[in-house]
């Protein structure tokens, strides 16, 4: 037994090391040897085959949910005015016992399917992609499919996962060292520009290794609109990996709260080499302080563009939720970016209620791959007579349209917080106007 | 792998549930989708929904009658509703045309008949289930729907007028048959139905 291991271990080491070098080195310099591409091609072919098998077998039963994005029920957007208004006819104002019908129908509709709660859990896939986690209605389909799933499990946990973990170890080593070198107090002030350039290079390289480590295939579109120095980059938020995805193509200054744990260590390391903007939790409450610091950063034209996620929380990449107006009050050019992941290869959404950071990363490293499209949209600035909220909504619609996402005005904070009473009060006010018959008031 | 195991447990019961559920909802795919929905609302993962689970739906929380609608799911004195109860309540809102597909004479009046839809609405008012809508009960519902925007006096006179128009036997309350009479011209089937897409 001992002899067996003595023979196998060096072989394994060689295998991993060579794979590592073959994938990592090109990644650092931004070109590819085609290994990932070949892997992706095989993967796509396999998944297509699996889909066909599932569809064939489900034709015998009733049709599968062939389009989960269509929704479960037909929702007519009839407004309160239309529904109740039409039964009033000529009478100026009135209450009828049937008024409850409107509210109960809307209520039951929202129980069956609502626009908000579905955004805080992973998107349902149209067809199974051979991962257990996405299989909601497991029923045995065929032996071949099950075998394929089994092979998938072995490949993902046996080959991909260790490989990716290796990466992370090497990555953290690579990252910490240049950080220390760059922020060496002994570095001359004259070499400041060199230091900036070098640290930017190192950052991009590290992010590239990161991305390769997750088998991330990123397609950038409209790169002529890439965010420039002194601007603010605004994007929809799906997971912490968004940062890696965007930083693969250039340097950004991050904004955010100081975290504890693993994130905190990373944050502290990052800030020593690059001027990122981290806030204490208490400071976040002081909006003027936050706005001022961001403004200072933006006005310094030599500094990297700030990266902000105005939704404030992770959304499942089927929609864009309300943008908080804070980022839009700073003044400065906004560079909107739309990020859309392809859910077929791996679900990138971080459901922070269900998974902590470590289990999330493990899930990422055991998916097939991360495939996403990044669109750089033309820069936008606040128009005359437009307030911050309207500006935010305009940017949000542009991003939603480009990424093919649903544009919602619900607050992403509803993930954790209760909805504000003001919305209910609005409805009550509208209804009261109809009952009283007062057409002049709003 | 506990989650996987509990999922399998759900699925084991699932086929039994489907059997019984097909008496309530006809379409297999609808039952499956509703089950997914039930499961996603059930944050405690104990196979039953509580009132808090419903309140987590923002669109329902801002509905003026939200609490009454949630109440309709819970039988007397209970605060958990299982999938069967969930489906039974939702079944009231199936379109009436659906019944054409399921002609089962022994099944009795279907849950989504016009009468049963009206009964659902009646029960939104009649909180104490004494089969009468009293003036107070009517005022309560009115107050929920208008919020703070109408004075007590005005609301009171609206309630009085409504009862006067509906009440035929002079007991100053609205019984279920009086309720049906008042609404005989209203297209209940359309206003209290939800169309499934599959």
Coordinates of C-alpha atoms in Angstrom, one line a residue:
Chain A
X1 CA 0.0 0.0 0.0
X2 CA 2.8 2.4 0.9
X3 CA 4.5 1.6 -2.3
X4 CA 1.4 2.4 -4.3
X5 CA 1.1 5.9 -2.7
X6 CA 4.8 6.5 -3.1
X7 CA 4.4 6.0 -6.8
X8 CA 1.1 7.8 -7.2
X9 CA 1.9 11.0 -5.2
X10 CA 4.7 12.3 -7.4
X11 CA 2.7 11.7 -10.5
X12 CA -0.2 13.6 -9.1
X13 CA 2.1 16.4 -8.1
X14 CA 3.5 16.6 -11.6
X15 CA 0.0 16.5 -13.0
X16 CA -1.3 19.3 -10.9
X17 CA 1.9 21.4 -11.2
X18 CA 1.9 21.2 -14.9
X19 CA -1.8 22.0 -15.2
X20 CA -1.2 24.9 -12.9
X21 CA 1.6 26.4 -14.9
X22 CA -0.2 25.8 -18.2
X23 CA -3.2 27.7 -17.0
X24 CA -1.8 30.2 -14.6
X25 CA 1.1 31.6 -16.6
X26 CA -0.9 32.5 -19.6
X27 CA -3.5 34.0 -17.3
X28 CA -1.1 36.3 -15.8
X29 CA -0.2 37.7 -19.1
X30 CA -3.7 37.8 -20.5
X31 CA -3.6 35.3 -23.3
X32 CA -4.8 31.8 -23.3
X33 CA -3.6 28.4 -24.4
X34 CA -7.0 27.1 -25.3
X35 CA -7.4 24.6 -22.4
X36 CA -10.3 26.4 -20.9
X37 CA -11.9 26.8 -24.3
X38 CA -11.7 23.1 -25.1
X39 CA -13.1 22.3 -21.7
X40 CA -16.0 24.7 -22.3
X41 CA -16.7 23.2 -25.7
X42 CA -16.9 19.7 -24.2
X43 CA -19.1 21.0 -21.5
X44 CA -21.6 22.6 -23.8
X45 CA -21.9 19.6 -26.0
X46 CA -22.5 17.4 -22.9
X47 CA -25.2 19.7 -21.5
X48 CA -27.0 19.9 -24.8
X49 CA -27.1 16.1 -25.0
X50 CA -28.4 15.9 -21.4
X51 CA -31.1 18.5 -22.2
X52 CA -32.3 16.4 -25.2
X53 CA -32.5 13.3 -23.1
X54 CA -34.5 15.1 -20.4
X55 CA -36.9 16.5 -23.0
X56 CA -37.4 13.2 -24.7
X57 CA -38.3 11.5 -21.5
X58 CA -40.6 14.2 -20.3
X59 CA -42.7 14.1 -23.5
X60 CA -44.2 11.0 -22.1
X61 CA -45.4 12.9 -19.0
X62 CA -46.9 16.3 -19.2
X63 CA -44.7 19.1 -20.6
X64 CA -42.0 20.3 -18.3
X65 CA -41.9 23.8 -17.2
X66 CA -40.5 24.8 -20.5
X67 CA -40.2 28.4 -19.7
X68 CA -40.0 29.2 -16.0
X69 CA -39.3 32.9 -16.8
X70 CA -42.8 33.3 -18.2
X71 CA -44.3 33.2 -14.9
X72 CA -46.9 31.0 -13.3
X73 CA -50.0 33.1 -13.7
X74 CA -51.3 35.7 -16.0
X75 CA -51.1 39.0 -14.2
X76 CA -53.1 41.8 -15.7
X77 CA -51.7 45.1 -14.5
X78 CA -55.2 46.5 -13.9
X79 CA -54.9 49.4 -11.6
X80 CA -57.1 50.2 -8.6
X81 CA -58.7 53.1 -10.7
X82 CA -59.7 50.9 -13.5
X83 CA -61.1 48.0 -11.6
X84 CA -63.1 49.9 -9.1
X85 CA -63.7 52.9 -11.3
X86 CA -65.5 51.0 -13.9
X87 CA -68.2 49.8 -11.6
X88 CA -68.9 53.3 -10.3
X89 CA -70.3 54.4 -13.6
X90 CA -72.1 57.7 -13.1
X91 CA -72.2 57.6 -9.3
X92 CA -69.8 60.2 -7.8
X93 CA -68.4 58.2 -5.0
X94 CA -69.4 55.0 -3.4
X95 CA -68.5 51.9 -1.6
X96 CA -69.6 48.5 -2.7
X97 CA -69.3 45.2 -1.1
X98 CA -67.5 43.9 -4.2
X99 CA -64.6 46.3 -3.6
X100 CA -62.8 43.6 -1.7
X101 CA -62.6 41.5 -4.8
X102 CA -59.9 43.6 -6.2
X103 CA -57.7 43.4 -3.2
X104 CA -58.2 39.8 -2.6
X105 CA -57.4 38.9 -6.2
X106 CA -54.2 41.0 -6.0
X107 CA -53.3 39.4 -2.7
X108 CA -53.8 35.9 -3.9
X109 CA -51.9 36.6 -7.1
X110 CA -49.0 37.8 -5.0
X111 CA -49.1 34.7 -2.8
X112 CA -48.9 32.5 -5.9
X113 CA -46.1 34.5 -7.5
X114 CA -44.6 37.8 -6.6
X115 CA -42.0 39.9 -8.2
X116 CA -39.7 40.4 -5.2
X117 CA -39.1 37.2 -3.2
X118 CA -38.1 35.2 -6.2
X119 CA -35.2 37.6 -6.8
X120 CA -33.5 36.6 -3.5
X121 CA -33.1 32.9 -4.4
X122 CA -31.3 31.3 -7.3
X123 CA -32.9 31.4 -10.7
X124 CA -34.7 28.2 -11.8
X125 CA -33.1 26.7 -14.8
X126 CA -35.0 25.8 -17.9
X127 CA -33.2 22.5 -18.1
X128 CA -31.0 20.6 -15.7
X129 CA -27.3 21.2 -15.9
X130 CA -26.2 18.0 -14.2
X131 CA -25.6 19.6 -10.8
X132 CA -27.5 18.3 -7.8
X133 CA -28.0 21.8 -6.4
X134 CA -30.1 22.9 -9.4
X135 CA -32.3 19.8 -9.5
X136 CA -35.6 20.7 -8.0
X137 CA -37.7 17.9 -9.2
X138 CA -35.4 15.0 -9.1
X139 CA -36.8 12.0 -10.8
X140 CA -34.8 9.3 -12.3
X141 CA -34.6 9.8 -16.0
X142 CA -32.2 7.4 -17.4
X143 CA -29.2 5.4 -16.5
X144 CA -26.9 7.2 -18.9
X145 CA -27.9 10.6 -17.4
X146 CA -27.2 9.4 -13.9
X147 CA -23.8 8.0 -15.0
X148 CA -23.1 11.3 -16.6
X149 CA -24.1 13.1 -13.4
X150 CA -21.8 10.8 -11.4
X151 CA -18.9 11.5 -13.8
X152 CA -19.7 15.2 -13.3
X153 CA -19.4 14.9 -9.6
X154 CA -16.1 13.1 -9.8
X155 CA -14.7 15.7 -12.2
X156 CA -16.0 18.6 -10.2
X157 CA -15.0 17.5 -6.8
X158 CA -11.9 15.4 -7.8
X159 CA -10.2 17.5 -10.4
X160 CA -11.7 21.0 -10.6
X161 CA -12.0 21.6 -6.9
X162 CA -8.5 20.7 -5.8
X163 CA -7.1 22.6 -8.8
X164 CA -9.0 25.7 -7.8
X165 CA -8.0 25.4 -4.2
X166 CA -4.4 25.2 -5.2
X167 CA -4.9 28.4 -7.2
X168 CA -6.2 30.2 -4.2
X169 CA -3.2 29.2 -2.1
X170 CA -0.8 30.4 -4.7
X171 CA -2.9 33.5 -5.4
X172 CA -2.9 34.6 -1.8
X173 CA 0.8 34.1 -1.6
X174 CA 1.4 36.1 -4.8
X175 CA -0.9 38.8 -3.7
X176 CA 0.5 39.4 -0.2
X177 CA 4.1 39.6 -1.3
X178 CA 3.8 42.4 -3.9
X179 CA 1.5 44.2 -1.5
X180 CA 4.3 44.3 1.0
X181 CA 6.8 45.2 -1.6
X182 CA 4.7 48.1 -3.0
X183 CA 4.0 49.6 0.3
X184 CA 7.5 49.5 1.6
X185 CA 8.1 52.7 3.4
X186 CA 11.5 52.8 2.0
X187 CA 10.3 53.4 -1.5
X188 CA 11.3 56.8 -2.7
X189 CA 8.6 59.4 -3.4
X190 CA 10.0 59.9 -6.9
X191 CA 9.2 56.3 -7.7
X192 CA 5.5 57.0 -6.8
X193 CA 4.2 56.7 -10.3
X194 CA 6.2 53.6 -10.9
X195 CA 4.7 52.2 -7.7
X196 CA 1.1 53.0 -8.9
X197 CA 1.7 51.4 -12.3
X198 CA 3.3 48.4 -10.8
X199 CA 0.5 47.9 -8.2
X200 CA -2.1 48.2 -10.9
X201 CA -0.4 45.6 -13.0
X202 CA -0.1 43.2 -10.1
X203 CA -3.8 43.7 -9.2
X204 CA -5.0 42.9 -12.7
X205 CA -2.7 39.9 -12.8
X206 CA -4.1 38.6 -9.6
X207 CA -7.6 39.1 -10.7
X208 CA -6.9 37.3 -13.9
X209 CA -5.5 34.3 -12.0
X210 CA -8.6 34.4 -9.8
X211 CA -10.8 34.3 -12.8
X212 CA -9.0 31.5 -14.4
X213 CA -9.2 29.7 -11.1
X214 CA -12.9 29.7 -11.4
X215 CA -12.9 28.8 -15.1
X216 CA -14.4 32.1 -15.7
X217 CA -15.1 33.0 -19.3
X218 CA -15.9 36.7 -19.6
X219 CA -17.0 38.4 -22.7
X220 CA -16.5 42.2 -22.7
X221 CA -18.6 44.3 -25.0
X222 CA -18.2 47.9 -26.1
X223 CA -14.9 48.3 -24.5
X224 CA -14.6 51.8 -25.9
X225 CA -16.9 52.8 -23.0
X226 CA -14.7 51.5 -20.3
X227 CA -14.7 53.6 -17.2
X228 CA -12.0 56.2 -17.1
X229 CA -10.1 57.7 -14.2
X230 CA -12.1 60.1 -12.0
X231 CA -15.4 58.5 -12.9
X232 CA -17.8 56.3 -11.1
X233 CA -18.6 52.8 -12.4
X234 CA -22.0 51.5 -11.5
X235 CA -23.1 47.9 -12.0
X236 CA -25.8 45.4 -11.0
X237 CA -24.7 43.2 -8.2
X238 CA -25.0 39.4 -8.1
X239 CA -22.1 38.2 -6.1
X240 CA -18.7 39.2 -4.7
X241 CA -17.2 37.7 -7.9
X242 CA -18.6 40.7 -9.8
X243 CA -15.5 42.5 -8.5
X244 CA -13.2 39.9 -10.0
X245 CA -15.0 40.0 -13.3
X246 CA -14.8 43.7 -13.7
X247 CA -11.3 44.1 -12.3
X248 CA -10.1 41.6 -14.9
X249 CA -10.3 44.4 -17.4
X250 CA -8.8 47.3 -15.5
X251 CA -8.2 48.8 -12.1
X252 CA -11.0 50.1 -9.9
X253 CA -11.1 51.7 -6.5
X254 CA -13.5 49.7 -4.2
X255 CA -16.0 51.3 -1.9
X256 CA -17.6 49.5 1.0
X257 CA -17.9 48.6 4.5
X258 CA -15.1 47.2 6.5
X259 CA -15.8 43.5 7.1
X260 CA -14.6 41.1 9.6
X261 CA -13.2 37.6 8.9
X262 CA -11.8 36.6 5.6
X263 CA -13.0 39.6 3.8
X264 CA -11.5 41.9 6.4
X265 CA -8.0 40.5 5.9
X266 CA -8.3 40.9 2.1
X267 CA -9.6 44.4 2.5
X268 CA -6.7 45.5 4.8
X269 CA -4.2 44.0 2.4
X270 CA -5.7 45.7 -0.6
X271 CA -5.9 49.1 0.9
X272 CA -2.1 49.3 1.5
X273 CA -1.3 49.1 -2.2
X274 CA -4.1 51.0 -3.8
X275 CA -6.3 53.8 -2.6
X276 CA -9.5 52.0 -1.9
X277 CA -12.2 53.6 0.2
X278 CA -13.3 51.5 3.1
X279 CA -15.8 52.8 5.7
X280 CA -16.4 51.8 9.2
X281 CA -20.0 50.7 9.9
X282 CA -20.6 53.8 12.0
X283 CA -19.3 56.1 9.3
X284 CA -21.7 54.6 6.8
X285 CA -24.6 56.2 8.6
X286 CA -23.2 59.7 8.1
X287 CA -24.2 60.3 4.5
X288 CA -22.4 63.6 4.1
X289 CA -19.2 62.1 5.3
X290 CA -19.5 59.3 2.8
X291 CA -20.5 61.6 -0.1
X292 CA -17.6 64.0 0.7
X293 CA -15.0 61.3 0.7
X294 CA -16.3 59.9 -2.5
X295 CA -16.4 63.3 -4.1
X296 CA -12.8 64.0 -3.1
X297 CA -11.7 60.8 -4.7
X298 CA -13.6 61.5 -7.9
X299 CA -12.2 65.0 -8.2
X300 CA -8.7 63.7 -8.1
X301 CA -8.4 62.8 -11.7
X302 CA -5.4 60.6 -11.2
X303 CA -7.3 58.2 -9.1
X304 CA -8.9 55.0 -10.4
X305 CA -12.6 55.0 -11.1
X306 CA -14.8 54.0 -8.1
X307 CA -16.8 50.8 -8.4
X308 CA -20.2 51.0 -6.7
X309 CA -23.1 48.6 -6.6
X310 CA -26.1 50.8 -5.9
X311 CA -28.5 48.0 -5.2
X312 CA -26.7 47.5 -2.0
X313 CA -27.1 43.7 -1.9
X314 CA -26.8 40.7 -4.1
X315 CA -29.7 40.0 -6.4
X316 CA -30.2 36.8 -8.4
X317 CA -29.3 38.2 -11.8
X318 CA -32.8 38.1 -13.3
X319 CA -33.6 41.6 -12.4
X320 CA -32.2 45.0 -11.4
X321 CA -33.7 46.4 -8.2
X322 CA -33.8 49.9 -6.9
X323 CA -30.6 51.9 -7.1
X324 CA -29.8 53.8 -4.0
X325 CA -29.5 57.5 -4.8
X326 CA -26.3 58.1 -2.8
X327 CA -23.9 57.3 -5.6
X328 CA -25.8 59.5 -7.9
X329 CA -25.4 62.6 -5.7
X330 CA -21.7 62.7 -5.9
X331 CA -21.6 64.4 -9.3
X332 CA -19.2 63.1 -11.8
X333 CA -19.6 60.9 -14.8
X334 CA -21.4 57.6 -14.3
X335 CA -20.2 54.7 -16.3
X336 CA -22.9 52.0 -16.2
X337 CA -22.0 48.4 -16.6
X338 CA -24.3 45.5 -17.1
X339 CA -23.2 42.0 -15.9
X340 CA -25.2 38.9 -16.9
X341 CA -24.1 35.5 -15.9
X342 CA -25.1 32.4 -17.9
X343 CA -26.8 30.2 -15.3
X344 CA -26.3 27.0 -17.3
X345 CA -22.7 26.6 -16.2
X346 CA -22.9 27.6 -12.6
X347 CA -25.1 29.8 -10.4
X348 CA -23.1 32.8 -9.4
X349 CA -25.7 34.3 -7.0
X350 CA -24.6 34.6 -3.4
X351 CA -27.6 33.9 -1.2
X352 CA -26.1 35.3 2.0
X353 CA -29.0 34.1 4.1
X354 CA -28.3 30.5 3.1
X355 CA -24.5 30.3 2.6
X356 CA -21.6 32.1 4.2
X357 CA -18.7 33.3 2.2
X358 CA -16.7 30.1 2.5
X359 CA -19.5 27.7 1.5
X360 CA -20.3 30.1 -1.3
X361 CA -16.7 29.9 -2.6
X362 CA -16.8 26.2 -2.4
X363 CA -20.0 26.1 -4.4
X364 CA -18.3 28.4 -7.0
X365 CA -15.3 26.1 -7.2
X366 CA -17.4 23.0 -7.7
X367 CA -19.6 24.4 -10.5
X368 CA -18.8 23.8 -14.1
X369 CA -17.6 27.3 -14.9
X370 CA -18.6 30.9 -14.6
X371 CA -19.6 32.4 -17.9
X372 CA -20.7 36.0 -18.1
X373 CA -21.2 38.9 -20.4
X374 CA -20.1 42.4 -19.4
X375 CA -21.5 45.3 -21.4
X376 CA -19.9 48.7 -20.9
X377 CA -22.6 51.4 -21.5
X378 CA -21.9 54.9 -22.7
X379 CA -21.2 57.3 -19.8
X380 CA -24.2 59.2 -18.3
X381 CA -24.4 62.5 -16.4
X382 CA -27.2 64.1 -14.5
X383 CA -29.4 66.2 -16.7
X384 CA -30.8 69.6 -16.0
X385 CA -33.7 69.5 -13.7
X386 CA -33.3 65.8 -13.0
X387 CA -33.0 64.8 -9.4
X388 CA -30.8 62.0 -8.1
X389 CA -33.7 59.5 -7.9
X390 CA -34.7 60.1 -11.5
X391 CA -31.1 59.9 -12.6
X392 CA -30.7 56.6 -10.7
X393 CA -33.8 55.2 -12.4
X394 CA -32.6 56.2 -15.8
X395 CA -29.3 54.5 -15.3
X396 CA -31.0 51.4 -13.9
X397 CA -33.3 51.1 -17.0
X398 CA -30.3 51.4 -19.3
X399 CA -28.5 48.6 -17.4
X400 CA -31.6 46.4 -17.3
X401 CA -32.3 46.8 -20.9
X402 CA -28.8 46.0 -22.0
X403 CA -28.5 42.9 -19.8
X404 CA -32.0 41.6 -20.6
X405 CA -33.0 41.9 -16.9
X406 CA -36.3 42.9 -15.4
X407 CA -36.4 46.5 -14.2
X408 CA -37.9 46.6 -10.7
X409 CA -38.4 49.6 -8.4
X410 CA -38.6 47.4 -5.3
X411 CA -35.8 47.9 -2.8
X412 CA -33.2 45.2 -2.6
X413 CA -33.2 45.7 1.1
X414 CA -36.5 43.8 1.3
X415 CA -34.3 40.8 1.5
X416 CA -33.9 41.4 5.1
X417 CA -36.1 44.3 6.1
X418 CA -39.9 44.6 6.1
X419 CA -41.5 46.7 3.5
X420 CA -42.2 50.3 4.5
X421 CA -45.8 51.2 5.5
X422 CA -45.9 54.1 3.1
X423 CA -46.7 51.9 0.2
X424 CA -49.8 50.5 1.9
X425 CA -50.8 54.0 2.9
X426 CA -50.6 55.1 -0.8
X427 CA -53.0 52.4 -1.8
X428 CA -55.3 53.3 1.1
X429 CA -55.3 56.9 0.0
X430 CA -56.0 56.1 -3.6
X431 CA -58.9 53.9 -2.5
X432 CA -60.3 56.5 -0.2
X433 CA -60.4 59.0 -3.0
X434 CA -62.6 56.7 -5.0
X435 CA -64.9 56.0 -2.1
X436 CA -65.4 59.6 -1.3
X437 CA -65.7 60.5 -5.0
X438 CA -63.2 63.3 -4.8
X439 CA -61.7 63.5 -8.2
X440 CA -59.7 66.6 -7.6
X441 CA -57.3 65.4 -5.0
X442 CA -54.3 63.2 -5.7
Chain B
X1 CA -25.9 16.6 3.0
X2 CA -28.8 17.1 5.4
X3 CA -30.6 19.4 2.9
X4 CA -30.5 16.7 0.2
X5 CA -32.0 14.2 2.6
X6 CA -34.8 16.5 3.6
X7 CA -35.5 17.3 0.0
X8 CA -35.9 13.6 -0.7
X9 CA -38.3 13.4 2.2
X10 CA -40.4 16.1 0.7
X11 CA -40.3 14.3 -2.6
X12 CA -41.4 11.1 -1.2
X13 CA -44.5 12.7 0.2
X14 CA -44.8 14.6 -3.0
X15 CA -46.3 11.8 -5.0
X16 CA -49.0 11.2 -2.4
X17 CA -49.7 14.8 -2.3
X18 CA -50.1 14.9 -6.0
X19 CA -52.7 12.1 -5.9
X20 CA -54.8 13.9 -3.4
X21 CA -54.1 17.3 -4.9
X22 CA -55.4 16.3 -8.3
X23 CA -58.8 16.4 -6.9
X24 CA -58.3 20.1 -6.1
X25 CA -56.1 21.2 -9.0
X26 CA -56.3 19.3 -12.2
X27 CA -53.0 20.0 -13.9
X28 CA -49.9 18.2 -12.7
X29 CA -47.6 21.1 -13.8
X30 CA -49.7 23.6 -11.8
X31 CA -49.5 21.4 -8.7
X32 CA -45.7 21.1 -9.2
X33 CA -45.2 24.8 -9.5
X34 CA -47.4 25.6 -6.5
X35 CA -45.4 23.1 -4.5
X36 CA -42.2 24.8 -5.4
X37 CA -43.8 28.1 -4.4
X38 CA -45.0 26.6 -1.1
X39 CA -41.5 25.2 -0.5
X40 CA -39.8 28.6 -1.2
X41 CA -42.1 30.4 1.2
X42 CA -41.6 27.8 3.9
X43 CA -38.4 29.3 5.4
X44 CA -38.5 27.1 8.5
X45 CA -38.6 24.0 6.2
X46 CA -41.1 22.2 8.4
X47 CA -43.7 21.5 5.7
X48 CA -46.1 24.2 6.9
X49 CA -46.5 28.0 6.5
X50 CA -47.0 30.4 9.3
X51 CA -48.4 33.9 9.1
X52 CA -44.9 35.4 9.1
X53 CA -44.1 33.4 6.0
X54 CA -46.9 35.1 4.2
X55 CA -46.0 38.5 5.5
X56 CA -42.6 38.2 4.0
X57 CA -44.1 38.8 0.5
X58 CA -43.8 42.5 0.0
X59 CA -46.7 42.9 -2.4
X60 CA -49.0 41.1 0.2
X61 CA -47.7 43.2 3.1
X62 CA -48.7 46.4 1.4
X63 CA -52.1 45.1 0.4
X64 CA -54.7 46.8 2.7
X65 CA -56.5 43.6 3.2
X66 CA -53.3 41.6 3.5
X67 CA -54.0 40.3 7.0
X68 CA -57.5 39.2 6.2
X69 CA -56.4 37.3 3.1
X70 CA -53.6 35.6 5.1
X71 CA -56.3 34.7 7.7
X72 CA -58.3 32.9 5.0
X73 CA -55.6 30.2 4.8
X74 CA -55.6 29.3 8.5
X75 CA -58.4 27.2 9.8
X76 CA -60.1 28.1 13.1
X77 CA -57.5 28.6 15.8
X78 CA -54.6 27.2 13.9
X79 CA -51.4 29.0 13.0
X80 CA -49.8 26.6 10.6
X81 CA -51.1 25.7 7.1
X82 CA -49.9 22.7 5.2
X83 CA -49.7 22.3 1.5
X84 CA -53.1 20.7 1.2
X85 CA -54.7 23.7 3.1
X86 CA -52.6 26.1 0.9
X87 CA -54.0 24.5 -2.2
X88 CA -57.6 24.4 -1.0
X89 CA -57.6 28.1 -0.4
X90 CA -55.9 28.9 -3.7
X91 CA -58.4 26.6 -5.5
X92 CA -61.1 29.1 -4.8
X93 CA -59.5 31.3 -7.4
X94 CA -59.4 28.8 -10.2
X95 CA -61.3 30.0 -13.3
X96 CA -64.7 28.5 -13.6
X97 CA -64.0 27.2 -17.1
X98 CA -61.5 24.7 -15.5
X99 CA -64.4 22.7 -14.2
X100 CA -65.3 21.6 -17.7
X101 CA -62.3 19.3 -17.6
X102 CA -63.1 17.7 -14.4
X103 CA -66.7 16.5 -14.4
X104 CA -66.9 14.4 -11.3
X105 CA -70.5 14.2 -10.1
X106 CA -69.7 12.7 -6.8
X107 CA -67.2 15.5 -5.9
X108 CA -69.9 18.0 -4.8
X109 CA -69.8 21.7 -5.5
X110 CA -66.2 22.6 -6.6
X111 CA -64.2 25.1 -4.6
X112 CA -64.1 27.6 -7.4
X113 CA -67.9 27.8 -8.0
X114 CA -69.4 31.2 -8.0
X115 CA -71.0 30.5 -4.7
X116 CA -67.8 29.5 -3.1
X117 CA -65.9 32.5 -4.5
X118 CA -68.6 34.7 -2.9
X119 CA -68.2 32.8 0.3
X120 CA -64.5 33.5 0.3
X121 CA -65.2 37.2 0.0
X122 CA -67.9 37.0 2.6
X123 CA -65.5 35.5 5.0
X124 CA -63.1 38.4 4.6
X125 CA -65.7 40.5 6.3
X126 CA -67.2 38.0 8.7
X127 CA -64.3 37.5 11.1
X128 CA -66.2 35.8 13.8
X129 CA -67.8 33.3 11.4
X130 CA -71.3 33.8 12.6
X131 CA -72.6 33.9 9.0
X132 CA -73.5 37.6 9.4
X133 CA -71.6 40.8 8.6
X134 CA -72.4 43.1 11.5
X135 CA -71.9 46.9 11.3
X136 CA -68.7 46.6 13.3
X137 CA -67.3 44.0 11.0
X138 CA -68.1 46.1 8.0
X139 CA -66.5 49.1 9.6
X140 CA -63.3 47.1 10.4
X141 CA -62.9 46.1 6.8
X142 CA -63.6 49.6 5.6
X143 CA -61.1 51.1 7.9
X144 CA -58.4 48.6 6.6
X145 CA -59.1 49.7 3.1
X146 CA -59.2 53.5 3.5
X147 CA -56.5 53.9 6.2
X148 CA -56.6 57.2 8.0
X149 CA -58.1 59.2 5.1
X150 CA -61.7 59.1 6.0
X151 CA -63.3 60.2 9.3
X152 CA -65.2 57.9 11.6
X153 CA -68.5 59.7 11.0
X154 CA -68.2 59.5 7.3
X155 CA -67.2 55.8 7.4
X156 CA -70.1 55.1 9.7
X157 CA -72.6 56.6 7.4
X158 CA -71.1 54.7 4.4
X159 CA -71.5 51.5 6.5
X160 CA -75.0 52.3 7.5
X161 CA -76.0 53.0 3.9
X162 CA -74.5 49.8 2.7
X163 CA -76.3 47.7 5.3
X164 CA -79.6 49.5 4.6
X165 CA -79.3 48.7 0.9
X166 CA -78.5 45.1 1.4
X167 CA -80.5 44.2 4.4
X168 CA -83.9 42.6 3.5
X169 CA -84.9 41.0 6.8
X170 CA -84.3 44.0 9.0
X171 CA -81.7 42.5 11.4
X172 CA -79.2 45.3 10.6
X173 CA -76.7 42.7 9.5
X174 CA -75.9 41.2 6.1
X175 CA -76.4 37.5 5.8
X176 CA -74.8 35.4 3.1
X177 CA -77.9 35.2 1.0
X178 CA -78.4 39.0 1.2
X179 CA -74.7 39.3 0.2
X180 CA -75.3 37.1 -2.8
X181 CA -78.3 39.1 -3.8
X182 CA -76.5 42.4 -3.7
X183 CA -73.7 41.1 -5.9
X184 CA -75.9 39.1 -8.4
X185 CA -75.0 41.4 -11.2
X186 CA -71.2 41.4 -10.6
X187 CA -69.0 39.3 -12.7
X188 CA -67.6 37.3 -9.8
X189 CA -66.1 34.7 -12.0
X190 CA -63.8 37.2 -13.7
X191 CA -62.9 39.3 -10.7
X192 CA -62.1 36.4 -8.4
X193 CA -60.1 34.2 -10.8
X194 CA -56.5 33.7 -11.6
X195 CA -55.4 32.3 -14.9
X196 CA -52.5 29.9 -14.9
X197 CA -50.3 30.0 -17.9
X198 CA -49.5 26.3 -18.1

